[in-house]
Amino acid sequence: MDFFNSLIAETYSLIDGLDKKSFDFEMSDAWQDVGYNEVILQRDTAFELEGVGFNLITTAPVNDEIVVIGEDLSHIYGNRKFTRVCVIELEETEDQQKTYNLIRKVEYTKYHVFPKGYMIRTTSRSHKEAVRVSGKAVKDGISFKKIGNLLIKKYKENPAVKGVKVIFVTDAGADFKHFEEIARKNNDITETLNHIMNSVNFDCDTCKLKPICDEVEGMKELHFKTSGKKED
Ligand code: SF4
């Protein structure tokens, strides 16, 4: 189920020419997870990040890595645009339903990460992501490397997750509109996948998801396969 590979290629080409720092995954250097949704009040806030955050799933090899493009958390002095992308390698399986269930499970992980002093607000139906960072966390040395280590650690608690690359972008010169476009396409493909895996009845001529099926290779075939219907 490699429906997201073209979006991964698009993401990589988007960050290709930008200055970046790269860090290996170090489990022991993960930022603290408080285990609950911590509320950071305005008066305790150093700055806010606002943009999109999304996961791109693949069965192609992905090295555990954190990539930072632009200023790190210790060098941000006002509210900023940002993007967070996690490219996640899942183990390959022949069973489409099992793979689909895994994708959903991995997607839910992001709602169960609660970094100390880093309040994430996101919703399941959109890829919008806003982060409020506390002044105390900045003082205590919070960094994208440490947040990335925590995210990778959490994703890898699922043994089916083989590799995770976390990309943070705060560079004002980055094409944030394009990242939003990739996030939107990712959402469209995910919704189409949900429809395909949960619905046996279909009519391609009237289906509102047809543009996605026409664009993403293998999607239509998957719906025919899961429904047991033969293509005309
Ligand atoms: S295969 Fe046809 S019915 Fe199924 S999601 Fe695609 S366009 Fe819609």
PDB file of C-alpha atoms and ligand atoms in Angstrom:
ATOM      1  CA  MET A   1       0.000   0.000   0.000  1.00  0.00           C
ATOM      2  CA  ASP A   2       2.447   2.626  -1.174  1.00  0.00           C
ATOM      3  CA  PHE A   3      -0.099   5.285  -2.099  1.00  0.00           C
ATOM      4  CA  PHE A   4       1.847   8.046  -0.391  1.00  0.00           C
ATOM      5  CA  ASN A   5       5.192   7.534  -2.169  1.00  0.00           C
ATOM      6  CA  SER A   6       4.644  10.327  -4.700  1.00  0.00           C
ATOM      7  CA  LEU A   7       3.939  12.745  -1.805  1.00  0.00           C
ATOM      8  CA  ILE A   8       7.138  11.599  -0.082  1.00  0.00           C
ATOM      9  CA  ALA A   9       9.087  12.320  -3.287  1.00  0.00           C
ATOM     10  CA  GLU A  10       7.366  15.724  -3.526  1.00  0.00           C
ATOM     11  CA  THR A  11       8.307  16.505   0.099  1.00  0.00           C
ATOM     12  CA  TYR A  12      11.944  15.503  -0.426  1.00  0.00           C
ATOM     13  CA  SER A  13      12.231  17.612  -3.571  1.00  0.00           C
ATOM     14  CA  LEU A  14      10.704  20.558  -1.698  1.00  0.00           C
ATOM     15  CA  ILE A  15      13.391  20.475   1.015  1.00  0.00           C
ATOM     16  CA  ASP A  16      16.177  19.525  -1.372  1.00  0.00           C
ATOM     17  CA  GLY A  17      17.760  22.943  -1.903  1.00  0.00           C
ATOM     18  CA  LEU A  18      17.240  24.229   1.655  1.00  0.00           C
ATOM     19  CA  ASP A  19      19.931  24.407   4.369  1.00  0.00           C
ATOM     20  CA  LYS A  20      19.314  21.661   6.866  1.00  0.00           C
ATOM     21  CA  LYS A  21      20.688  20.016   9.968  1.00  0.00           C
ATOM     22  CA  SER A  22      20.356  16.293  10.376  1.00  0.00           C
ATOM     23  CA  PHE A  23      20.500  14.243  13.602  1.00  0.00           C
ATOM     24  CA  ASP A  24      20.565  10.505  14.218  1.00  0.00           C
ATOM     25  CA  PHE A  25      17.855   9.062  16.457  1.00  0.00           C
ATOM     26  CA  GLU A  26      18.967   8.828  20.102  1.00  0.00           C
ATOM     27  CA  MET A  27      16.341   7.289  22.315  1.00  0.00           C
ATOM     28  CA  SER A  28      18.165   8.450  25.479  1.00  0.00           C
ATOM     29  CA  ASP A  29      17.969  12.074  24.291  1.00  0.00           C
ATOM     30  CA  ALA A  30      14.189  12.169  23.895  1.00  0.00           C
ATOM     31  CA  TRP A  31      12.344  15.128  25.429  1.00  0.00           C
ATOM     32  CA  GLN A  32      10.175  14.301  28.427  1.00  0.00           C
ATOM     33  CA  ASP A  33       6.610  13.141  27.780  1.00  0.00           C
ATOM     34  CA  VAL A  34       4.255  14.266  30.566  1.00  0.00           C
ATOM     35  CA  GLY A  35       1.607  11.705  29.625  1.00  0.00           C
ATOM     36  CA  TYR A  36      -1.344  14.107  29.470  1.00  0.00           C
ATOM     37  CA  ASN A  37      -2.450  17.142  27.529  1.00  0.00           C
ATOM     38  CA  GLU A  38      -0.666  19.923  29.375  1.00  0.00           C
ATOM     39  CA  VAL A  39      -2.230  23.382  29.124  1.00  0.00           C
ATOM     40  CA  ILE A  40       0.239  26.216  28.558  1.00  0.00           C
ATOM     41  CA  LEU A  41      -1.252  29.594  29.377  1.00  0.00           C
ATOM     42  CA  GLN A  42      -0.578  32.639  27.227  1.00  0.00           C
ATOM     43  CA  ARG A  43       1.466  34.242  30.009  1.00  0.00           C
ATOM     44  CA  ASP A  44       3.791  31.214  30.132  1.00  0.00           C
ATOM     45  CA  THR A  45       4.197  31.026  26.339  1.00  0.00           C
ATOM     46  CA  ALA A  46       7.476  31.867  24.601  1.00  0.00           C
ATOM     47  CA  PHE A  47       6.021  31.592  21.077  1.00  0.00           C
ATOM     48  CA  GLU A  48       3.609  29.640  18.906  1.00  0.00           C
ATOM     49  CA  LEU A  49       4.229  27.645  15.755  1.00  0.00           C
ATOM     50  CA  GLU A  50       1.426  27.304  13.251  1.00  0.00           C
ATOM     51  CA  GLY A  51       1.133  25.323  10.069  1.00  0.00           C
ATOM     52  CA  VAL A  52       0.615  21.708   9.078  1.00  0.00           C
ATOM     53  CA  GLY A  53       1.780  18.437  10.588  1.00  0.00           C
ATOM     54  CA  PHE A  54       1.254  15.115   8.851  1.00  0.00           C
ATOM     55  CA  ASN A  55       2.528  11.572   8.427  1.00  0.00           C
ATOM     56  CA  LEU A  56       3.442   9.917   5.140  1.00  0.00           C
ATOM     57  CA  ILE A  57       3.445   6.121   5.292  1.00  0.00           C
ATOM     58  CA  THR A  58       5.493   3.834   3.074  1.00  0.00           C
ATOM     59  CA  THR A  59       6.987   0.355   2.962  1.00  0.00           C
ATOM     60  CA  ALA A  60      10.151   1.720   1.298  1.00  0.00           C
ATOM     61  CA  PRO A  61      13.212   1.965   3.594  1.00  0.00           C
ATOM     62  CA  VAL A  62      13.363   5.021   5.881  1.00  0.00           C
ATOM     63  CA  ASN A  63      16.309   5.775   8.187  1.00  0.00           C
ATOM     64  CA  ASP A  64      15.602   7.016  11.711  1.00  0.00           C
ATOM     65  CA  GLU A  65      16.568  10.665  11.479  1.00  0.00           C
ATOM     66  CA  ILE A  66      15.559  14.175  12.533  1.00  0.00           C
ATOM     67  CA  VAL A  67      15.916  16.932   9.954  1.00  0.00           C
ATOM     68  CA  VAL A  68      15.658  20.592  10.945  1.00  0.00           C
ATOM     69  CA  ILE A  69      15.274  23.295   8.315  1.00  0.00           C
ATOM     70  CA  GLY A  70      15.431  26.804   9.745  1.00  0.00           C
ATOM     71  CA  GLU A  71      15.788  28.046  13.315  1.00  0.00           C
ATOM     72  CA  ASP A  72      15.622  25.580  16.154  1.00  0.00           C
ATOM     73  CA  LEU A  73      13.327  26.127  19.153  1.00  0.00           C
ATOM     74  CA  SER A  74      16.057  27.874  21.168  1.00  0.00           C
ATOM     75  CA  HIS A  75      16.441  30.529  18.438  1.00  0.00           C
ATOM     76  CA  ILE A  76      12.834  31.464  17.771  1.00  0.00           C
ATOM     77  CA  TYR A  77      11.700  34.778  19.272  1.00  0.00           C
ATOM     78  CA  GLY A  78       8.167  35.276  17.956  1.00  0.00           C
ATOM     79  CA  ASN A  79       5.272  33.293  16.489  1.00  0.00           C
ATOM     80  CA  ARG A  80       6.272  31.411  13.346  1.00  0.00           C
ATOM     81  CA  LYS A  81       4.958  29.389  10.446  1.00  0.00           C
ATOM     82  CA  PHE A  82       6.104  25.807  10.549  1.00  0.00           C
ATOM     83  CA  THR A  83       5.669  22.352   9.083  1.00  0.00           C
ATOM     84  CA  ARG A  84       6.192  18.927  10.641  1.00  0.00           C
ATOM     85  CA  VAL A  85       6.354  15.835   8.477  1.00  0.00           C
ATOM     86  CA  CYS A  86       6.979  12.262   9.666  1.00  0.00           C
ATOM     87  CA  VAL A  87       7.898   9.791   6.930  1.00  0.00           C
ATOM     88  CA  ILE A  88       7.189   6.372   8.432  1.00  0.00           C
ATOM     89  CA  GLU A  89       8.311   2.980   7.154  1.00  0.00           C
ATOM     90  CA  LEU A  90       5.869   0.190   7.937  1.00  0.00           C
ATOM     91  CA  GLU A  91       6.637  -3.498   7.592  1.00  0.00           C
ATOM     92  CA  GLU A  92       5.338  -4.995   4.377  1.00  0.00           C
ATOM     93  CA  THR A  93       2.374  -7.353   4.552  1.00  0.00           C
ATOM     94  CA  GLU A  94       0.286  -9.041   1.856  1.00  0.00           C
ATOM     95  CA  ASP A  95      -2.885  -8.504   3.863  1.00  0.00           C
ATOM     96  CA  GLN A  96      -4.396  -5.167   2.756  1.00  0.00           C
ATOM     97  CA  GLN A  97      -6.797  -4.989   5.717  1.00  0.00           C
ATOM     98  CA  LYS A  98      -3.942  -5.558   8.158  1.00  0.00           C
ATOM     99  CA  THR A  99      -1.859  -2.843   6.478  1.00  0.00           C
ATOM    100  CA  TYR A 100      -4.806  -0.436   6.548  1.00  0.00           C
ATOM    101  CA  ASN A 101      -5.404  -1.119  10.265  1.00  0.00           C
ATOM    102  CA  LEU A 102      -1.712  -0.504  10.919  1.00  0.00           C
ATOM    103  CA  ILE A 103      -1.797   2.815   9.060  1.00  0.00           C
ATOM    104  CA  ARG A 104      -4.733   3.945  11.213  1.00  0.00           C
ATOM    105  CA  LYS A 105      -3.056   2.801  14.409  1.00  0.00           C
ATOM    106  CA  VAL A 106       0.181   4.595  13.551  1.00  0.00           C
ATOM    107  CA  GLU A 107      -1.795   7.742  12.673  1.00  0.00           C
ATOM    108  CA  TYR A 108      -3.370   7.766  16.143  1.00  0.00           C
ATOM    109  CA  THR A 109       0.055   7.749  17.822  1.00  0.00           C
ATOM    110  CA  LYS A 110       0.419  11.477  17.234  1.00  0.00           C
ATOM    111  CA  TYR A 111      -2.542  12.140  19.551  1.00  0.00           C
ATOM    112  CA  HIS A 112      -0.719  10.350  22.340  1.00  0.00           C
ATOM    113  CA  VAL A 113       2.509  12.308  22.419  1.00  0.00           C
ATOM    114  CA  PHE A 114       2.617  15.006  25.116  1.00  0.00           C
ATOM    115  CA  PRO A 115       6.028  16.711  25.192  1.00  0.00           C
ATOM    116  CA  LYS A 116       6.641  18.801  28.298  1.00  0.00           C
ATOM    117  CA  GLY A 117       6.170  22.504  27.572  1.00  0.00           C
ATOM    118  CA  TYR A 118       5.257  21.809  23.924  1.00  0.00           C
ATOM    119  CA  MET A 119       1.466  21.857  23.610  1.00  0.00           C
ATOM    120  CA  ILE A 120       0.318  20.367  20.288  1.00  0.00           C
ATOM    121  CA  ARG A 121      -3.122  21.215  18.950  1.00  0.00           C
ATOM    122  CA  THR A 122      -4.271  19.187  15.984  1.00  0.00           C
ATOM    123  CA  THR A 123      -7.442  17.575  14.671  1.00  0.00           C
ATOM    124  CA  SER A 124      -8.070  14.221  13.032  1.00  0.00           C
ATOM    125  CA  ARG A 125      -9.826  15.670   9.976  1.00  0.00           C
ATOM    126  CA  SER A 126      -7.271  18.303   9.045  1.00  0.00           C
ATOM    127  CA  HIS A 127      -3.515  18.447   8.954  1.00  0.00           C
ATOM    128  CA  LYS A 128      -3.389  21.802  10.678  1.00  0.00           C
ATOM    129  CA  GLU A 129      -0.985  21.711  13.590  1.00  0.00           C
ATOM    130  CA  ALA A 130      -0.327  24.454  16.129  1.00  0.00           C
ATOM    131  CA  VAL A 131       2.254  24.253  18.880  1.00  0.00           C
ATOM    132  CA  ARG A 132       2.589  26.463  21.933  1.00  0.00           C
ATOM    133  CA  VAL A 133       6.081  26.378  23.477  1.00  0.00           C
ATOM    134  CA  SER A 134       6.563  27.472  27.073  1.00  0.00           C
ATOM    135  CA  GLY A 135       9.303  29.834  28.211  1.00  0.00           C
ATOM    136  CA  LYS A 136      10.365  27.258  30.796  1.00  0.00           C
ATOM    137  CA  ALA A 137      10.847  24.580  28.111  1.00  0.00           C
ATOM    138  CA  VAL A 138      13.075  26.964  26.132  1.00  0.00           C
ATOM    139  CA  LYS A 139      15.067  27.670  29.294  1.00  0.00           C
ATOM    140  CA  ASP A 140      15.351  23.928  29.958  1.00  0.00           C
ATOM    141  CA  GLY A 141      16.885  23.314  26.521  1.00  0.00           C
ATOM    142  CA  ILE A 142      13.993  22.033  24.380  1.00  0.00           C
ATOM    143  CA  SER A 143      15.010  21.413  20.749  1.00  0.00           C
ATOM    144  CA  PHE A 144      13.550  19.841  17.616  1.00  0.00           C
ATOM    145  CA  LYS A 145      16.135  17.078  17.961  1.00  0.00           C
ATOM    146  CA  LYS A 146      14.740  16.140  21.379  1.00  0.00           C
ATOM    147  CA  ILE A 147      11.111  16.429  20.222  1.00  0.00           C
ATOM    148  CA  GLY A 148      11.990  14.335  17.147  1.00  0.00           C
ATOM    149  CA  ASN A 149      13.637  11.703  19.352  1.00  0.00           C
ATOM    150  CA  LEU A 150      10.450  11.530  21.431  1.00  0.00           C
ATOM    151  CA  LEU A 151       8.247  11.187  18.327  1.00  0.00           C
ATOM    152  CA  ILE A 152      10.429   8.420  16.855  1.00  0.00           C
ATOM    153  CA  LYS A 153      10.496   6.618  20.210  1.00  0.00           C
ATOM    154  CA  LYS A 154       6.684   6.730  20.400  1.00  0.00           C
ATOM    155  CA  TYR A 155       6.135   5.563  16.811  1.00  0.00           C
ATOM    156  CA  LYS A 156       8.641   2.737  17.248  1.00  0.00           C
ATOM    157  CA  GLU A 157       6.751   1.351  20.237  1.00  0.00           C
ATOM    158  CA  ASN A 158       4.730  -0.311  17.471  1.00  0.00           C
ATOM    159  CA  PRO A 159       6.935  -3.191  16.220  1.00  0.00           C
ATOM    160  CA  ALA A 160       5.519  -2.802  12.688  1.00  0.00           C
ATOM    161  CA  VAL A 161       7.213   0.621  12.434  1.00  0.00           C
ATOM    162  CA  LYS A 162      10.660   0.071  10.948  1.00  0.00           C
ATOM    163  CA  GLY A 163      11.956   3.611  10.449  1.00  0.00           C
ATOM    164  CA  VAL A 164      10.898   7.229  11.001  1.00  0.00           C
ATOM    165  CA  LYS A 165      12.259  10.437   9.542  1.00  0.00           C
ATOM    166  CA  VAL A 166      10.945  13.562  11.278  1.00  0.00           C
ATOM    167  CA  ILE A 167      11.252  16.816   9.342  1.00  0.00           C
ATOM    168  CA  PHE A 168      10.709  20.201  11.026  1.00  0.00           C
ATOM    169  CA  VAL A 169      10.639  23.343   8.899  1.00  0.00           C
ATOM    170  CA  THR A 170      10.712  26.909  10.289  1.00  0.00           C
ATOM    171  CA  ASP A 171      12.792  28.552   7.537  1.00  0.00           C
ATOM    172  CA  ALA A 172      10.889  31.686   6.474  1.00  0.00           C
ATOM    173  CA  GLY A 173      12.041  31.045   2.886  1.00  0.00           C
ATOM    174  CA  ALA A 174      10.373  27.604   2.713  1.00  0.00           C
ATOM    175  CA  ASP A 175       7.356  27.086   0.476  1.00  0.00           C
ATOM    176  CA  PHE A 176       4.757  26.589   3.224  1.00  0.00           C
ATOM    177  CA  LYS A 177       1.880  26.793   0.720  1.00  0.00           C
ATOM    178  CA  HIS A 178       3.313  23.765  -1.073  1.00  0.00           C
ATOM    179  CA  PHE A 179       3.586  21.831   2.214  1.00  0.00           C
ATOM    180  CA  GLU A 180      -0.081  22.665   2.851  1.00  0.00           C
ATOM    181  CA  GLU A 181      -0.927  21.350  -0.614  1.00  0.00           C
ATOM    182  CA  ILE A 182       0.912  18.075   0.116  1.00  0.00           C
ATOM    183  CA  ALA A 183      -0.923  17.842   3.464  1.00  0.00           C
ATOM    184  CA  ARG A 184      -4.264  18.348   1.686  1.00  0.00           C
ATOM    185  CA  LYS A 185      -3.475  15.639  -0.899  1.00  0.00           C
ATOM    186  CA  ASN A 186      -2.394  13.334   1.931  1.00  0.00           C
ATOM    187  CA  ASN A 187      -5.744  13.942   3.622  1.00  0.00           C
ATOM    188  CA  ASP A 188      -7.623  13.233   0.355  1.00  0.00           C
ATOM    189  CA  ILE A 189      -5.776   9.940  -0.190  1.00  0.00           C
ATOM    190  CA  THR A 190      -6.400   8.917   3.441  1.00  0.00           C
ATOM    191  CA  GLU A 191     -10.126   9.673   3.122  1.00  0.00           C
ATOM    192  CA  THR A 192     -10.323   7.701  -0.120  1.00  0.00           C
ATOM    193  CA  LEU A 193      -8.569   4.805   1.577  1.00  0.00           C
ATOM    194  CA  ASN A 194     -11.069   4.977   4.463  1.00  0.00           C
ATOM    195  CA  HIS A 195     -13.934   4.868   1.964  1.00  0.00           C
ATOM    196  CA  ILE A 196     -12.412   1.962   0.027  1.00  0.00           C
ATOM    197  CA  MET A 197     -11.692  -0.165   3.090  1.00  0.00           C
ATOM    198  CA  ASN A 198     -15.061   0.496   4.726  1.00  0.00           C
ATOM    199  CA  SER A 199     -17.477   0.354   1.796  1.00  0.00           C
ATOM    200  CA  VAL A 200     -18.410  -2.531  -0.485  1.00  0.00           C
ATOM    201  CA  ASN A 201     -20.936  -0.632  -2.599  1.00  0.00           C
ATOM    202  CA  PHE A 202     -19.646   1.773  -5.184  1.00  0.00           C
ATOM    203  CA  ASP A 203     -20.305   3.560  -8.402  1.00  0.00           C
ATOM    204  CA  CYS A 204     -17.217   5.205  -9.886  1.00  0.00           C
ATOM    205  CA  ASP A 205     -19.278   7.414 -12.206  1.00  0.00           C
ATOM    206  CA  THR A 206     -20.910   9.262  -9.329  1.00  0.00           C
ATOM    207  CA  CYS A 207     -18.208   8.856  -6.653  1.00  0.00           C
ATOM    208  CA  LYS A 208     -16.800  12.175  -5.405  1.00  0.00           C
ATOM    209  CA  LEU A 209     -13.445  10.468  -4.781  1.00  0.00           C
ATOM    210  CA  LYS A 210     -12.953   9.619  -8.465  1.00  0.00           C
ATOM    211  CA  PRO A 211     -10.313  12.366  -9.050  1.00  0.00           C
ATOM    212  CA  ILE A 212      -8.114  10.761  -6.357  1.00  0.00           C
ATOM    213  CA  CYS A 213      -8.612   7.240  -7.756  1.00  0.00           C
ATOM    214  CA  ASP A 214      -7.763   8.523 -11.231  1.00  0.00           C
ATOM    215  CA  GLU A 215      -4.579  10.145  -9.938  1.00  0.00           C
ATOM    216  CA  VAL A 216      -3.217   7.609  -7.456  1.00  0.00           C
ATOM    217  CA  GLU A 217      -2.097   4.356  -9.001  1.00  0.00           C
ATOM    218  CA  GLY A 218      -3.608   1.187  -7.528  1.00  0.00           C
ATOM    219  CA  MET A 219      -6.425   2.848  -5.572  1.00  0.00           C
ATOM    220  CA  LYS A 220      -9.291   1.840  -7.837  1.00  0.00           C
ATOM    221  CA  GLU A 221      -7.886  -1.704  -8.091  1.00  0.00           C
ATOM    222  CA  LEU A 222      -7.834  -1.897  -4.298  1.00  0.00           C
ATOM    223  CA  HIS A 223     -11.533  -0.979  -4.069  1.00  0.00           C
ATOM    224  CA  PHE A 224     -12.464  -3.594  -6.665  1.00  0.00           C
ATOM    225  CA  LYS A 225     -10.340  -6.167  -4.862  1.00  0.00           C
ATOM    226  CA  THR A 226     -11.726  -5.455  -1.377  1.00  0.00           C
ATOM    227  CA  SER A 227     -15.338  -5.416  -2.616  1.00  0.00           C
ATOM    228  CA  GLY A 228     -14.974  -8.570  -4.697  1.00  0.00           C
ATOM    229  CA  LYS A 229     -16.428  -6.759  -7.724  1.00  0.00           C
ATOM    230  CA  LYS A 230     -14.891  -7.199 -11.181  1.00  0.00           C
ATOM    231  CA  GLU A 231     -13.700  -4.205 -13.228  1.00  0.00           C
ATOM    232  CA  ASP A 232     -15.660  -3.561 -16.472  1.00  0.00           C
TER     233      ASP A 232
HETATM  234  S1  SF4 B   1     -12.871   2.886  -6.993  1.00  0.00           S
HETATM  235 FE1  SF4 B   1     -14.600   4.104  -7.745  1.00  0.00          FE
HETATM  236  S2  SF4 B   1     -16.114   4.010  -6.101  1.00  0.00           S
HETATM  237 FE2  SF4 B   1     -14.160   3.338  -5.227  1.00  0.00          FE
HETATM  238  S3  SF4 B   1     -13.321   5.194  -4.327  1.00  0.00           S
HETATM  239 FE3  SF4 B   1     -12.503   5.012  -6.387  1.00  0.00          FE
HETATM  240  S4  SF4 B   1     -13.894   6.199  -7.700  1.00  0.00           S
HETATM  241 FE4  SF4 B   1     -14.924   5.861  -5.739  1.00  0.00          FE
END
